[in-house]
Short mmCIF file of C-alpha atoms in Angstrom, two decimals:
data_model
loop_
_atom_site.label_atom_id
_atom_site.label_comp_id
_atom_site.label_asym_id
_atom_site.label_seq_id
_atom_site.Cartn_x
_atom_site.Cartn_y
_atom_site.Cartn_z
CA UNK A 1 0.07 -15.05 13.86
CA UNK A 2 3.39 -14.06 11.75
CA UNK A 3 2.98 -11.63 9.33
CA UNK A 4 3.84 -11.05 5.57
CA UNK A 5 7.86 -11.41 5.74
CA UNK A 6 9.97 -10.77 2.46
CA UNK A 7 13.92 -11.62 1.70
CA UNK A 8 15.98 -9.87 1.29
CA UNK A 9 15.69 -6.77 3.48
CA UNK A 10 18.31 -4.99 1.57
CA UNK A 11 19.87 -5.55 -2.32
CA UNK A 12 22.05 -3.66 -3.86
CA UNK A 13 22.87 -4.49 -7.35
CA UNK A 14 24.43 -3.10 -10.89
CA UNK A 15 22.73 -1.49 -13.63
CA UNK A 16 21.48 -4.76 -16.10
CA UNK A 17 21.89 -7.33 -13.51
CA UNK A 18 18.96 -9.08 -12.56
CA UNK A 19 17.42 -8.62 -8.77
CA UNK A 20 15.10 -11.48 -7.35
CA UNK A 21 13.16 -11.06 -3.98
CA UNK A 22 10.84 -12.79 -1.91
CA UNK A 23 7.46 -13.23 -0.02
CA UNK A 24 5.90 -15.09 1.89
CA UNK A 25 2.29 -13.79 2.69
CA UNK A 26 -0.31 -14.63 5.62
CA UNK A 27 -0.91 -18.39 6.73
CA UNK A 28 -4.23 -19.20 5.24
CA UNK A 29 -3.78 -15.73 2.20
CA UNK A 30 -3.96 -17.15 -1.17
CA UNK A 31 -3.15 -13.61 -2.96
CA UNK A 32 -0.24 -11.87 -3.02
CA UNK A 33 0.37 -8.15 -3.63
CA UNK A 34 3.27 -6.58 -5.34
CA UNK A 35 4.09 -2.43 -4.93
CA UNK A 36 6.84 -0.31 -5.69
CA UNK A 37 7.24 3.11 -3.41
CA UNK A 38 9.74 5.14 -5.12
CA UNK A 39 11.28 8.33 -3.72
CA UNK A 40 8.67 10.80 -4.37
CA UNK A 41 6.15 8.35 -5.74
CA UNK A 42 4.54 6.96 -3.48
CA UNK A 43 2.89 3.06 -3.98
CA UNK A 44 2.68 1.88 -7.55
CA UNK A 45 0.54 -1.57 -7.89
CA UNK A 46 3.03 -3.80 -9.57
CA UNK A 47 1.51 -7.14 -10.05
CA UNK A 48 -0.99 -9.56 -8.29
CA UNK A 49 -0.76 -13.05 -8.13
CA UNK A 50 -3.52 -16.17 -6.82
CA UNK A 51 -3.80 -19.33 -7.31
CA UNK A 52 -0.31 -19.56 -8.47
CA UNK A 53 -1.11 -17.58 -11.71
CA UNK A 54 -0.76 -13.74 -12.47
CA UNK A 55 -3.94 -12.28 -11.98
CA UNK A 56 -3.00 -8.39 -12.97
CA UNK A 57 -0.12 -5.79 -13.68
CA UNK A 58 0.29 -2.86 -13.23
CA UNK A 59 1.55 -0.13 -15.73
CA UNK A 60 5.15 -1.26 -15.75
CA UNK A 61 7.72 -2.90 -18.44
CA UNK A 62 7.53 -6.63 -19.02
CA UNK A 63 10.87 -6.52 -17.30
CA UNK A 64 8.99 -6.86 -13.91
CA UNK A 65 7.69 -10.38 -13.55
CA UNK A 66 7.30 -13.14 -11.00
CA UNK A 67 5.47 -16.14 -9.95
CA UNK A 68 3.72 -17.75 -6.79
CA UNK A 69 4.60 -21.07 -5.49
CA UNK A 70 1.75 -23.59 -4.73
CA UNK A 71 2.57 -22.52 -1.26
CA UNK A 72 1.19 -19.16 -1.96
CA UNK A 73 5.02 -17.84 -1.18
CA UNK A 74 6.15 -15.74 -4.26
CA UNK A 75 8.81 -14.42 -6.19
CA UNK A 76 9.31 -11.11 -8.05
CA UNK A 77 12.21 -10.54 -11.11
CA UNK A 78 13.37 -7.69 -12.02
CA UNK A 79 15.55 -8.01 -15.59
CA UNK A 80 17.83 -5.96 -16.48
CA UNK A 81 17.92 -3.06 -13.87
CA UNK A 82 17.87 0.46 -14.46
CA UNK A 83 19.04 2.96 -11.65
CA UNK A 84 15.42 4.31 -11.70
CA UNK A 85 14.47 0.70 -10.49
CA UNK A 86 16.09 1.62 -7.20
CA UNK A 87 12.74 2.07 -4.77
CA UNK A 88 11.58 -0.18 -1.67
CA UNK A 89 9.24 -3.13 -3.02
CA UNK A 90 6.44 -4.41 -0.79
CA UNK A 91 4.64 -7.12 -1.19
CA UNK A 92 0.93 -7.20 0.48
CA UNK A 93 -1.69 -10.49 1.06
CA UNK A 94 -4.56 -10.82 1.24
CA UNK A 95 -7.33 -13.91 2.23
CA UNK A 96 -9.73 -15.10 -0.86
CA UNK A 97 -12.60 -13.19 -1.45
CA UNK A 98 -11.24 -9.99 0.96
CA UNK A 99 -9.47 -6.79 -0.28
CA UNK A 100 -7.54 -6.22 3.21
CA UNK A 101 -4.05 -6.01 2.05
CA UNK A 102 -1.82 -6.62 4.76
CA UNK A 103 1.77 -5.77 3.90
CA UNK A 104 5.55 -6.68 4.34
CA UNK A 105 8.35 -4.87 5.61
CA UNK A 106 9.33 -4.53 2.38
CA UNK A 107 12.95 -5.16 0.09
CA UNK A 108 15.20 -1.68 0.09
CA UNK A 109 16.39 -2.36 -3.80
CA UNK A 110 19.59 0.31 -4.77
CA UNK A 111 20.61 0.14 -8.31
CA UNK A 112 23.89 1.32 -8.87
CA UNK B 1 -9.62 8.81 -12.88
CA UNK B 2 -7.59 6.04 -11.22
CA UNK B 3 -5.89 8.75 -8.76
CA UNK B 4 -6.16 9.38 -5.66
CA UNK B 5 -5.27 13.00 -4.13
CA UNK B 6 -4.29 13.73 -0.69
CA UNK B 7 -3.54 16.82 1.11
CA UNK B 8 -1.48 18.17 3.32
CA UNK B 9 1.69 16.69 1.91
CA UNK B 10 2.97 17.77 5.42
CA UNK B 11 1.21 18.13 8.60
CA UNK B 12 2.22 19.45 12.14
CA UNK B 13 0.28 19.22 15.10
CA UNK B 14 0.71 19.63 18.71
CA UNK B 15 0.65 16.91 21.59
CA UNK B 16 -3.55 16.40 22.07
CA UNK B 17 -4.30 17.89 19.08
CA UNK B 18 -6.58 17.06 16.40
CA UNK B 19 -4.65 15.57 13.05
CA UNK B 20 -6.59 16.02 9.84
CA UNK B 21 -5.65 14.51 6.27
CA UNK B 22 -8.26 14.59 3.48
CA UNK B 23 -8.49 12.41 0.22
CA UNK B 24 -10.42 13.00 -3.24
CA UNK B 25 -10.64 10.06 -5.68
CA UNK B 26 -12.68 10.93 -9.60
CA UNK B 27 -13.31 6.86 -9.87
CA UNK B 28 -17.18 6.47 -8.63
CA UNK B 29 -16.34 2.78 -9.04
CA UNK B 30 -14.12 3.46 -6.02
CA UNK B 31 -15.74 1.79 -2.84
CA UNK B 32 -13.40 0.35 -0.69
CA UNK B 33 -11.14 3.13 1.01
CA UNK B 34 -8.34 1.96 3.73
CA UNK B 35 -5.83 4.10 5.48
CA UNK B 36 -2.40 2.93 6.06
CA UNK B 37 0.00 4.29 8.02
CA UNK B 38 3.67 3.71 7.43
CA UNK B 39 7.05 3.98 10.05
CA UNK B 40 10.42 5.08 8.87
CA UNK B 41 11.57 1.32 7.48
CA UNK B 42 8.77 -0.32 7.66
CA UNK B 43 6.05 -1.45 5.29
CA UNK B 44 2.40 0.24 5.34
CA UNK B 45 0.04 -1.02 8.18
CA UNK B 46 -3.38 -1.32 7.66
CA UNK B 47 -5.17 1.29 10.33
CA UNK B 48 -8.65 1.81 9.78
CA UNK B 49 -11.31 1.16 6.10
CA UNK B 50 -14.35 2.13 5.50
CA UNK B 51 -17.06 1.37 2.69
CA UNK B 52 -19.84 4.30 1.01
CA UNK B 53 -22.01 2.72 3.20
CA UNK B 54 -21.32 4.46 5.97
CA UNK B 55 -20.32 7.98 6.59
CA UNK B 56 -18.26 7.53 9.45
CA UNK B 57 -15.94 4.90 11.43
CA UNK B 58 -14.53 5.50 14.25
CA UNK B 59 -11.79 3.08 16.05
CA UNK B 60 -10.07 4.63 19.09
CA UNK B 61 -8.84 7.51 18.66
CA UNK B 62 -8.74 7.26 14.67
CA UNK B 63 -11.64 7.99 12.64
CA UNK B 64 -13.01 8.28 8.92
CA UNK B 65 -15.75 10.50 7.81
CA UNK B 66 -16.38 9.88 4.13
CA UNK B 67 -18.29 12.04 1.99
CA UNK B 68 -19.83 10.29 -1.36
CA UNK B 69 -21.60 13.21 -3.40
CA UNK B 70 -18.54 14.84 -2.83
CA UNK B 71 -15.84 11.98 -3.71
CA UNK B 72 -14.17 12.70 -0.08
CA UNK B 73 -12.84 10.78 2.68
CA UNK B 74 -10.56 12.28 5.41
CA UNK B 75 -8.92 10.58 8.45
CA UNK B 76 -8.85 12.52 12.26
CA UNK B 77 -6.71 11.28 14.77
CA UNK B 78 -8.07 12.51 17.62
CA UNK B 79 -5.59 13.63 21.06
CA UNK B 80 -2.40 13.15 18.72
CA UNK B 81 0.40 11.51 19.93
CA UNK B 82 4.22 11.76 19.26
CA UNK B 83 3.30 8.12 18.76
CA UNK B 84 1.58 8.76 16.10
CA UNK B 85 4.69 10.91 14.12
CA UNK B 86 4.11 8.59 10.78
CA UNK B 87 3.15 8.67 6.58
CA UNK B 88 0.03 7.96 5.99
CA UNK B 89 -1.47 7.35 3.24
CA UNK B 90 -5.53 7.15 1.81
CA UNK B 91 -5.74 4.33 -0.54
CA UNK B 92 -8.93 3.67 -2.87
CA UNK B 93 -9.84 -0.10 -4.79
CA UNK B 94 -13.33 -1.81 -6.06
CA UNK B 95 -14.31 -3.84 -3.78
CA UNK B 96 -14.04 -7.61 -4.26
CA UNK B 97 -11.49 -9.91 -4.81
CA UNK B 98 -7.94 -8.96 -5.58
CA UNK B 99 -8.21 -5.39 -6.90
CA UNK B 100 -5.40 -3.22 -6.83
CA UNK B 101 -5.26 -0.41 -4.48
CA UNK B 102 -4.83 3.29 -5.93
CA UNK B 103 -2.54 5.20 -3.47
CA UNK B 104 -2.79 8.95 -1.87
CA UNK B 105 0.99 10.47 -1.99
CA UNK B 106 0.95 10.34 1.40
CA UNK B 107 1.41 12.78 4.28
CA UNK B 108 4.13 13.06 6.95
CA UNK B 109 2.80 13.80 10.52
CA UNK B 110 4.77 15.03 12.91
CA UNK B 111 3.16 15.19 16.34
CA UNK B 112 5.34 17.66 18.81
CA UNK B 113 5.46 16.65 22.59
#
């Protein structure tokens, strides 16, 4: 069974640009999991989506959005980056009704 | 009272050794509590949960002993491996559908052959 895979592995971009990135989660997950581990920080929830519809955020700007596809696949945006967006983003899934969070390889973002 | 805190931040530990990493969470709401443990470029892997119901889970060589009255969970990986050089980290949610995990900071093991 293939895991949670996410595009791009790496993406480097410029301060105020906009960075987009990927997931695809579990065959047969309907929720999908978005954290940030910065340097030093460790995992930050970010934002969870089902059902194609944001189901919670965490404490982060309004800059951070996304969506999920009726394919369950989804889709995070960052706006307008800021070097201190620079961290490795994972996205997790998960099956309905099930907390096991099974995670990506993750996206290596690098503001510059 | 949403954190998580985990100790050592760094951990050595002999070939066959005993590894030991410890959590405390404030949240009694808290009562789903996975460890994941995470490779240089890769993403966290899910390695072993357990729920207040139970004081201890053991798979293989990795096992949880969880402590309620105290708000305490700790991991043990028994006969350590250079295999087993890694971050892990405790994480802590309410059980049920979709709720976020709360993260540990993580410690680095380094098991020396």
């Amino acid at each position: 069974e293939a895991g949670v895979t996410q595009s791009p592995t790496h993406l480097i971009k410029t301060r105020g640009q906009q960075a987009t990135l990927r997931c695809s989660p579990i065959s047969g997950h309907t929720s999908v999991y978005w954290y940030q581990q910065a340097l030093g920080l460790g995992l930050q929830f970010l934002l969870w989506y089902d059902e194609g519809e944001e189901r919670n955020r965490g404490n982060f700007p309004p800059r951070f959005s996304g969506r999920q596809f009726p394919n369950y696949s989804s889709e995070l945006n960052v706006n307008a980056l800021e070097l201190e967006d620079s961290a490795l983003y994972l996205c997790a899934s998960s099956p309905q009704d099930d907390n096991e969070q099974f995670f990506g390889p993750g996206t290596r973002l690098t503001v510059l | 009272q949403q954190q998580v805190k985990q100790s050592p931040q760094s951990l050595i530990v002999q070939k066959g050794g005993i590894s030991i990493i410890n959590c405390a969470y404030e949240n009694t709401a808290f009562d789903y509590f996975p460890w994941y443990q995470q490779f240089p470029g890769k993403g966290p892997a899910l390695l072993i949960a357990i729920r207040p119901d139970v004081s201890e889970k053991k798979e293989g060589r990795f096992t949880i002993s969880f402590n309620k009255s105290a708000k305490q969970f700790s991991l043990h990986i028994m006969d350590s491996q250079p295999g087993d050089s890694a971050t892990y980290f405790c994480a802590a949610s309410i059980e049920g559908y979709g709720n976020k995990l709360v993260f540990g900071a993580g410690t680095i093991l380094r098991v020396k052959s």
